[in-house]
mmCIF file of C-alpha atoms in Angstrom:
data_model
loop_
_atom_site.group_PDB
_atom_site.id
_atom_site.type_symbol
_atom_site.label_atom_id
_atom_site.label_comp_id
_atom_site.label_asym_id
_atom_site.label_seq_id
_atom_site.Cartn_x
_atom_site.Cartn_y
_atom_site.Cartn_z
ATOM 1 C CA UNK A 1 12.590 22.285 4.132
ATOM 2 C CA UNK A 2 9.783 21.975 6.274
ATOM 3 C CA UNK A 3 7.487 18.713 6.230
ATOM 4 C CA UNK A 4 4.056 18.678 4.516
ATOM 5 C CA UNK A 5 1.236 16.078 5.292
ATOM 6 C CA UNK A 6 -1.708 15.303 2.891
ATOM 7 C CA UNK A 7 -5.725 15.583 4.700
ATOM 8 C CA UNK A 8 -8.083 13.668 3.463
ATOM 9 C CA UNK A 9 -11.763 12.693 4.762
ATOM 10 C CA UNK A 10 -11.550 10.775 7.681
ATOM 11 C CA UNK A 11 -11.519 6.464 8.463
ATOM 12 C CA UNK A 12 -11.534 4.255 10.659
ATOM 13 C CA UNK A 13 -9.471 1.442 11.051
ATOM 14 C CA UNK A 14 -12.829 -1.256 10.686
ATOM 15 C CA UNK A 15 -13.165 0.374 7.970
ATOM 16 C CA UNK A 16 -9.784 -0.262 5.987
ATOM 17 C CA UNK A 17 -10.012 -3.927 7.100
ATOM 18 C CA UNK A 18 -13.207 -3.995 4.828
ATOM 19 C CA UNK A 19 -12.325 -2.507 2.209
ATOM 20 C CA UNK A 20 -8.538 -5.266 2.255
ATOM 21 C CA UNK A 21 -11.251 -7.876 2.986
ATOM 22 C CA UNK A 22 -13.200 -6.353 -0.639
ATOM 23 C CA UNK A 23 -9.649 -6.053 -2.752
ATOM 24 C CA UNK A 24 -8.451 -9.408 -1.495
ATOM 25 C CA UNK A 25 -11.478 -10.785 -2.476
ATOM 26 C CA UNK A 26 -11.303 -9.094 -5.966
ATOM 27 C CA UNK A 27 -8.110 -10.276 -7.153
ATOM 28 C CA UNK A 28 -9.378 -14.157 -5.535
ATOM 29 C CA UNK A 29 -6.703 -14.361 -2.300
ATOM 30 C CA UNK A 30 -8.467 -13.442 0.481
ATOM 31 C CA UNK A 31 -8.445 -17.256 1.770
ATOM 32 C CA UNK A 32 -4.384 -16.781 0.638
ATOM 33 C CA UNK A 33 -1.713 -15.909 3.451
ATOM 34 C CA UNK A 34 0.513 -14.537 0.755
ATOM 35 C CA UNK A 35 -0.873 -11.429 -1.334
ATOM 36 C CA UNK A 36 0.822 -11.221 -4.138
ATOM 37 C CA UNK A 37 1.705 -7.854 -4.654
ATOM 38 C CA UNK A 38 3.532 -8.053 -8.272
ATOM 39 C CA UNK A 39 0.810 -10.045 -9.092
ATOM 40 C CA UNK A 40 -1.497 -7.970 -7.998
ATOM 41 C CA UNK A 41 0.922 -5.108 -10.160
ATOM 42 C CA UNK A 42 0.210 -6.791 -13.277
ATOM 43 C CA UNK A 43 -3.289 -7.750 -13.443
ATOM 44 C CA UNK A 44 -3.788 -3.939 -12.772
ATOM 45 C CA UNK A 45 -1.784 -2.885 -15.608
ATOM 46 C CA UNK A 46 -3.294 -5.156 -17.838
ATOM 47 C CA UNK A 47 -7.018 -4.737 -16.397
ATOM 48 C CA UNK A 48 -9.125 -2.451 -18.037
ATOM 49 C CA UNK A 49 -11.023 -1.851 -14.958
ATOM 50 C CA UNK A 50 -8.036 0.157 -13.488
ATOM 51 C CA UNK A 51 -8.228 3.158 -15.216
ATOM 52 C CA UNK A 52 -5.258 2.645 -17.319
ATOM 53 C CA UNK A 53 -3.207 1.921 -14.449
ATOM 54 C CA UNK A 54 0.388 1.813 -14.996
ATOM 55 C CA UNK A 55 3.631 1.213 -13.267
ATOM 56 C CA UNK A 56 7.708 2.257 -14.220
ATOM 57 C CA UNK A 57 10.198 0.420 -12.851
ATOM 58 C CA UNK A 58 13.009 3.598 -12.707
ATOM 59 C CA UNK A 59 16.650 3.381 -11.917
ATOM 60 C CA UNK A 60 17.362 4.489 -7.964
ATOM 61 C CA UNK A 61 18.708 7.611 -8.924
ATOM 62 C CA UNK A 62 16.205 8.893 -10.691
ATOM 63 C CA UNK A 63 15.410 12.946 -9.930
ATOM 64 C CA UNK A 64 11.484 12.975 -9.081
ATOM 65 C CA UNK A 65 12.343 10.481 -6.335
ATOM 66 C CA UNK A 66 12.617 12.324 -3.121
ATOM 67 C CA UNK A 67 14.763 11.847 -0.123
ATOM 68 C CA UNK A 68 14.269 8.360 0.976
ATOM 69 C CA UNK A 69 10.820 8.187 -1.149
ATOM 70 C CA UNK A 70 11.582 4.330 -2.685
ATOM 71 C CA UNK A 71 8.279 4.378 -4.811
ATOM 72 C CA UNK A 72 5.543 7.440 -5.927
ATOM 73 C CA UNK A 73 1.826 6.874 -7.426
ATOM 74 C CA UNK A 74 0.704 9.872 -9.267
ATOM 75 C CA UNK A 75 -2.625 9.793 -8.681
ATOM 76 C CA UNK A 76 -3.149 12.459 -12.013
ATOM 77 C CA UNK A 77 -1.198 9.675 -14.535
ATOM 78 C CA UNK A 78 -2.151 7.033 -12.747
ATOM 79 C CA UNK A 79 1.331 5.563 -12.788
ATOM 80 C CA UNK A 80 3.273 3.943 -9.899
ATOM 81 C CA UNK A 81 6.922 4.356 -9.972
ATOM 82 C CA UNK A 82 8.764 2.177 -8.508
ATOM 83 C CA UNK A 83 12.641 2.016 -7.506
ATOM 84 C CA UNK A 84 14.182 -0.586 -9.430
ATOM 85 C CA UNK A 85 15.873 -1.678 -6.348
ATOM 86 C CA UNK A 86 12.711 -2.235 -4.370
ATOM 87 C CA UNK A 87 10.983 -3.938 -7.153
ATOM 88 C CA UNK A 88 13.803 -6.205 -7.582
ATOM 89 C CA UNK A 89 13.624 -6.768 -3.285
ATOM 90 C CA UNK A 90 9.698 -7.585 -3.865
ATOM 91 C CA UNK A 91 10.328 -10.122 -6.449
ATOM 92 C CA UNK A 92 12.817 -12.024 -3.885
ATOM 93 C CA UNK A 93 9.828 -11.601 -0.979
ATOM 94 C CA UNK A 94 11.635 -9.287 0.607
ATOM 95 C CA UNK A 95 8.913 -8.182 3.174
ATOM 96 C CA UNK A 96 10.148 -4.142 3.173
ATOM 97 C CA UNK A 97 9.951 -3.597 -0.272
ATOM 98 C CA UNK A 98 6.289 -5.809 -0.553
ATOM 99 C CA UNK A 99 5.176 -3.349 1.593
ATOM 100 C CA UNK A 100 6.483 -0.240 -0.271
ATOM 101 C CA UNK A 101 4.422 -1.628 -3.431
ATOM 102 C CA UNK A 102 1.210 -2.892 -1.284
ATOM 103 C CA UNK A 103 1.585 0.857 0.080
ATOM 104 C CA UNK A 104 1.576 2.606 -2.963
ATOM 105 C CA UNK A 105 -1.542 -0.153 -4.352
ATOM 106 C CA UNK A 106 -3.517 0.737 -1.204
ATOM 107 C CA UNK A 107 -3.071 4.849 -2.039
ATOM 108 C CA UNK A 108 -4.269 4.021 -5.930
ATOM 109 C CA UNK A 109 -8.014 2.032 -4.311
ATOM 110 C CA UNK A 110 -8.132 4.542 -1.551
ATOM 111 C CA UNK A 111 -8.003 7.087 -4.553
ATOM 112 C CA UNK A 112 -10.018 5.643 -7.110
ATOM 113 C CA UNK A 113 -12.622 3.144 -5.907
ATOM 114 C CA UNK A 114 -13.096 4.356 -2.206
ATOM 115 C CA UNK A 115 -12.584 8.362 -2.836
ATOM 116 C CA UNK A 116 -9.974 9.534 -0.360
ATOM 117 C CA UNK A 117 -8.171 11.647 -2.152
ATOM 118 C CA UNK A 118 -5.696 14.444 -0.823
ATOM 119 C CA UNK A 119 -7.457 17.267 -0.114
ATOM 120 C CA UNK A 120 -4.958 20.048 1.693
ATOM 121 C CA UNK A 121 -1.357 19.921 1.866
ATOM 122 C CA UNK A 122 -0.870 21.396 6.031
ATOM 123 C CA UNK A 123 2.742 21.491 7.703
ATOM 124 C CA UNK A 124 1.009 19.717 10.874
ATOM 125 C CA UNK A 125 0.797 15.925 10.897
ATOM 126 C CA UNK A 126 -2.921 15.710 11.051
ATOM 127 C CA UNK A 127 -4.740 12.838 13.695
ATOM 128 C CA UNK A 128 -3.923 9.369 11.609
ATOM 129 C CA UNK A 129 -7.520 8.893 10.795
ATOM 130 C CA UNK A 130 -7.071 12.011 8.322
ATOM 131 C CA UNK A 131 -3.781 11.192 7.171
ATOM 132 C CA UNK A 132 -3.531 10.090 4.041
ATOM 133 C CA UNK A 133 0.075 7.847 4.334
ATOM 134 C CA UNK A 134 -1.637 6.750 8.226
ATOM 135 C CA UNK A 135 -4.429 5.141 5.839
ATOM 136 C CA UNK A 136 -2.442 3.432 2.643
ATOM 137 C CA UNK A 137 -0.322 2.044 5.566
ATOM 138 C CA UNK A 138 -2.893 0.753 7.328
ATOM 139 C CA UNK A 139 -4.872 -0.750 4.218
ATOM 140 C CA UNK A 140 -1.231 -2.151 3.254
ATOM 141 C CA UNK A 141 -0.942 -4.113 6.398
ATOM 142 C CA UNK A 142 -4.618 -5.200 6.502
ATOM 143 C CA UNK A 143 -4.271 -6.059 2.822
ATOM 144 C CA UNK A 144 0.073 -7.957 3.485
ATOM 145 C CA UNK A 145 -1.343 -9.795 6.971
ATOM 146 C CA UNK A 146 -5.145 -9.286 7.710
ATOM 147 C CA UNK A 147 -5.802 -9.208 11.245
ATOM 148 C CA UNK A 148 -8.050 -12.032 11.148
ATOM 149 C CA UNK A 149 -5.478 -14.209 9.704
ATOM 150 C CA UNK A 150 -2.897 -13.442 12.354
ATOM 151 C CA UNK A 151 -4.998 -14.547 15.060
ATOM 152 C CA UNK A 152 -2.626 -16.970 17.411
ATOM 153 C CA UNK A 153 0.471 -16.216 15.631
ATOM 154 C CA UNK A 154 3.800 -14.908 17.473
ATOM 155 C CA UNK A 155 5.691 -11.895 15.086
ATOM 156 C CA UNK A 156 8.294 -14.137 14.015
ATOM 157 C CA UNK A 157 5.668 -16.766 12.528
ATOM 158 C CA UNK A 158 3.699 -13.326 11.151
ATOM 159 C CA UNK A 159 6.636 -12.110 9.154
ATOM 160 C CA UNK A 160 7.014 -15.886 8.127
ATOM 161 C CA UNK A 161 3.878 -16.411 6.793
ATOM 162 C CA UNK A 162 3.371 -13.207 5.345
ATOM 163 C CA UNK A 163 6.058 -12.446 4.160
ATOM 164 C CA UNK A 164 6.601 -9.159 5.457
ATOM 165 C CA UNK A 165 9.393 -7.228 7.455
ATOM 166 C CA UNK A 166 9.943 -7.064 11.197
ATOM 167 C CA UNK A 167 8.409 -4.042 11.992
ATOM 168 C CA UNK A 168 5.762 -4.259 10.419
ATOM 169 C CA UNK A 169 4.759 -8.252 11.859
ATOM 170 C CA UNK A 170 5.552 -6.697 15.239
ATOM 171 C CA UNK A 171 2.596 -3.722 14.366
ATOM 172 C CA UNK A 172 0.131 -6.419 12.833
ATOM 173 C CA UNK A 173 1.241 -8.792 15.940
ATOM 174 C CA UNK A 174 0.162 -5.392 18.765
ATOM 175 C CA UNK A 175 -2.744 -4.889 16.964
ATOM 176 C CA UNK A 176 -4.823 -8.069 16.573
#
């Protein structure tokens, strides 16, 4: 089966750093090392302000889960589903599966408060500034360690204070 990438309008990476700056600010961490992503999970289930946002925790196996897919927002229920695996990682800080779940948060405000929204499936990865998983991974790691806040910090003491996984310390570490 061949791959398929999502297009969307085009952003730049300033960009995504204010809009993290804007949610962080919304939910009251952005002075916070630590975002609190089921935290985060729950006030937007419970917030009227969220459209009526839901998420399902679902067993691993479960059929619409793809491949290695480990959680899936469906942007036309507005529901996140989420592995029950990865949601029981996140609630021991496991920095991976924060990510997944910051990932999935960052595709529901790119979708409903800052309008980038699939708009053509294409079987060529488009430039990263188009790409629709490029941008909810780039929001997630502005929104899990913002730039700013790594500033003079090694990868080791980024995935410490962050609580996030290798990889992606050693990404926020390359690009501050």
């Amino acid at each position: 089966m061949q791959e398929k990438y999502f297009v969307t309008k085009g952003m730049n990476k300033l960009k995504l750093q204010e809009y993290a700056t804007e949610i962080r600010t919304f939910f009251k961490c952005n002075e916070d090392f630590m975002f609190p992503v089921l935290k985060i999970l729950d006030i937007m289930a419970y917030g009227r302000e969220f459209n009526d946002f839901y998420y399902e925790i679902c067993k691993d196996e479960n059929d619409f889960f793809c491949d290695n897919q480990l959680a899936l927002f469906d942007y036309n229920k507005n529901i996140l589903y989420i592995k029950e695996s990865v949601f029981n990682e996140a609630s021991k800080d496991i920095g991976r599966a924060r990510f997944t779940i910051c990932h999935e948060i960052a595709h529901w405000f790119l979708f409903f408060v800052y309008g980038y929204y699939p708009i053509k499936e294409v079987v060529v990865k488009p430039p990263a500034y188009e790409d629709i998983e490029w941008q909810a991974n780039y929001l997630a790691g502005e929104l899990l360690a913002p730039l700013k806040m790594c500033k003079g910090l090694n990868e080791l003491d980024i995935q410490k204070v962050f609580l996030i996984s290798p990889d992606c310390a050693i990404v926020r570490f390359l690009q501050k």
